CSV table of C-alpha atoms in Angstrom, one decimal:
chain,number,residue,atom,x,y,z
A,4,UNK,CA,0.6,-11.9,12.4
A,5,UNK,CA,-0.7,-8.4,13.3
A,6,UNK,CA,1.4,-6.9,10.6
A,7,UNK,CA,0.0,-9.2,7.9
A,8,UNK,CA,-3.5,-8.5,9.2
A,9,UNK,CA,-3.1,-4.8,8.6
A,10,UNK,CA,-2.3,-5.5,5.0
A,11,UNK,CA,-5.1,-8.0,4.5
A,12,UNK,CA,-7.5,-5.2,5.4
A,13,UNK,CA,-6.1,-2.9,2.7
A,14,UNK,CA,-6.1,-5.7,0.2
A,15,UNK,CA,-9.6,-6.8,0.9
A,16,UNK,CA,-11.2,-3.5,1.7
A,17,UNK,CA,-9.2,-0.8,-0.2
A,18,UNK,CA,-12.1,1.8,0.2
A,19,UNK,CA,-11.0,2.2,3.9
A,20,UNK,CA,-8.0,4.1,2.4
A,21,UNK,CA,-10.3,7.0,1.4
A,22,UNK,CA,-9.6,9.1,4.5
A,23,UNK,CA,-5.9,8.7,4.0
A,24,UNK,CA,-6.3,10.0,0.4
A,25,UNK,CA,-8.2,12.9,1.9
A,26,UNK,CA,-5.4,13.8,4.3
A,27,UNK,CA,-3.0,13.8,1.3
A,28,UNK,CA,-5.4,16.1,-0.6
A,29,UNK,CA,-6.1,13.4,-3.2
A,30,UNK,CA,-9.7,12.3,-4.0
A,31,UNK,CA,-10.1,8.5,-3.8
A,32,UNK,CA,-12.0,7.5,-7.0
A,33,UNK,CA,-15.6,6.5,-6.2
A,34,UNK,CA,-15.7,3.9,-9.0
A,35,UNK,CA,-12.4,2.1,-9.4
A,36,UNK,CA,-11.1,-1.3,-10.0
A,37,UNK,CA,-8.4,-2.2,-7.4
A,38,UNK,CA,-5.9,-5.1,-7.9
A,39,UNK,CA,-3.4,-6.5,-5.4
A,40,UNK,CA,0.1,-6.7,-7.1
A,41,UNK,CA,3.1,-8.8,-6.1
A,42,UNK,CA,5.3,-7.1,-3.5
A,43,UNK,CA,8.7,-8.5,-4.2
A,44,UNK,CA,10.7,-5.6,-5.6
A,45,UNK,CA,14.1,-7.3,-5.5
A,46,UNK,CA,16.6,-6.0,-8.0
A,47,UNK,CA,19.2,-7.9,-10.0
A,48,UNK,CA,21.7,-7.1,-7.3
A,49,UNK,CA,21.5,-9.4,-4.3
A,50,UNK,CA,19.4,-6.9,-2.2
A,51,UNK,CA,15.9,-8.0,-1.3
A,52,UNK,CA,13.3,-5.3,-1.0
A,53,UNK,CA,9.7,-6.0,-0.2
A,54,UNK,CA,6.7,-3.7,0.0
A,55,UNK,CA,4.0,-4.7,2.4
A,56,UNK,CA,1.0,-4.1,0.0
A,57,UNK,CA,0.9,-2.8,-3.6
A,58,UNK,CA,-2.5,-2.0,-5.1
A,59,UNK,CA,-3.3,-1.0,-8.7
A,60,UNK,CA,-6.2,1.4,-8.7
A,61,UNK,CA,-8.1,1.9,-11.9
A,62,UNK,CA,-10.5,4.8,-11.7
A,63,UNK,CA,-13.5,4.6,-14.1
A,64,UNK,CA,-12.7,8.1,-15.3
A,65,UNK,CA,-8.9,8.3,-15.2
A,66,UNK,CA,-5.6,6.6,-15.5
A,67,UNK,CA,-4.5,3.7,-13.3
A,68,UNK,CA,-2.1,4.3,-10.6
A,69,UNK,CA,-0.1,2.3,-8.0
A,70,UNK,CA,-0.4,2.7,-4.2
A,71,UNK,CA,2.3,1.2,-2.0
A,72,UNK,CA,1.4,0.7,1.6
A,73,UNK,CA,4.0,0.2,4.4
A,74,UNK,CA,2.9,-0.3,8.0
A,75,UNK,CA,5.0,0.3,11.0
A,76,UNK,CA,4.1,-1.4,14.2
A,77,UNK,CA,6.5,0.7,16.3
A,78,UNK,CA,8.6,3.8,16.1
A,79,UNK,CA,11.9,3.3,14.3
A,80,UNK,CA,14.1,6.4,14.5
A,81,UNK,CA,16.4,4.9,11.9
A,82,UNK,CA,13.6,5.2,9.3
A,83,UNK,CA,12.6,8.7,10.3
A,84,UNK,CA,9.0,7.6,11.0
A,85,UNK,CA,6.9,8.8,13.8
């Protein structure tokens, strides 16, 4: 439930991602349309892959881009996350 909650925040309030964009050196567009996109990225092969949240961001002065958000609730050394 906590994992789902983290993503509801991004989906309903995408502007809170602005500081993350800043850390990455990317300006978050001030005027943008943001759409939640389906997260099932399963391929034709029987291998299921799901992304936690996918947003399409449409800046008023540029091209649309996709942002995939994955949240980790704990350290997983197999994934190389910290």
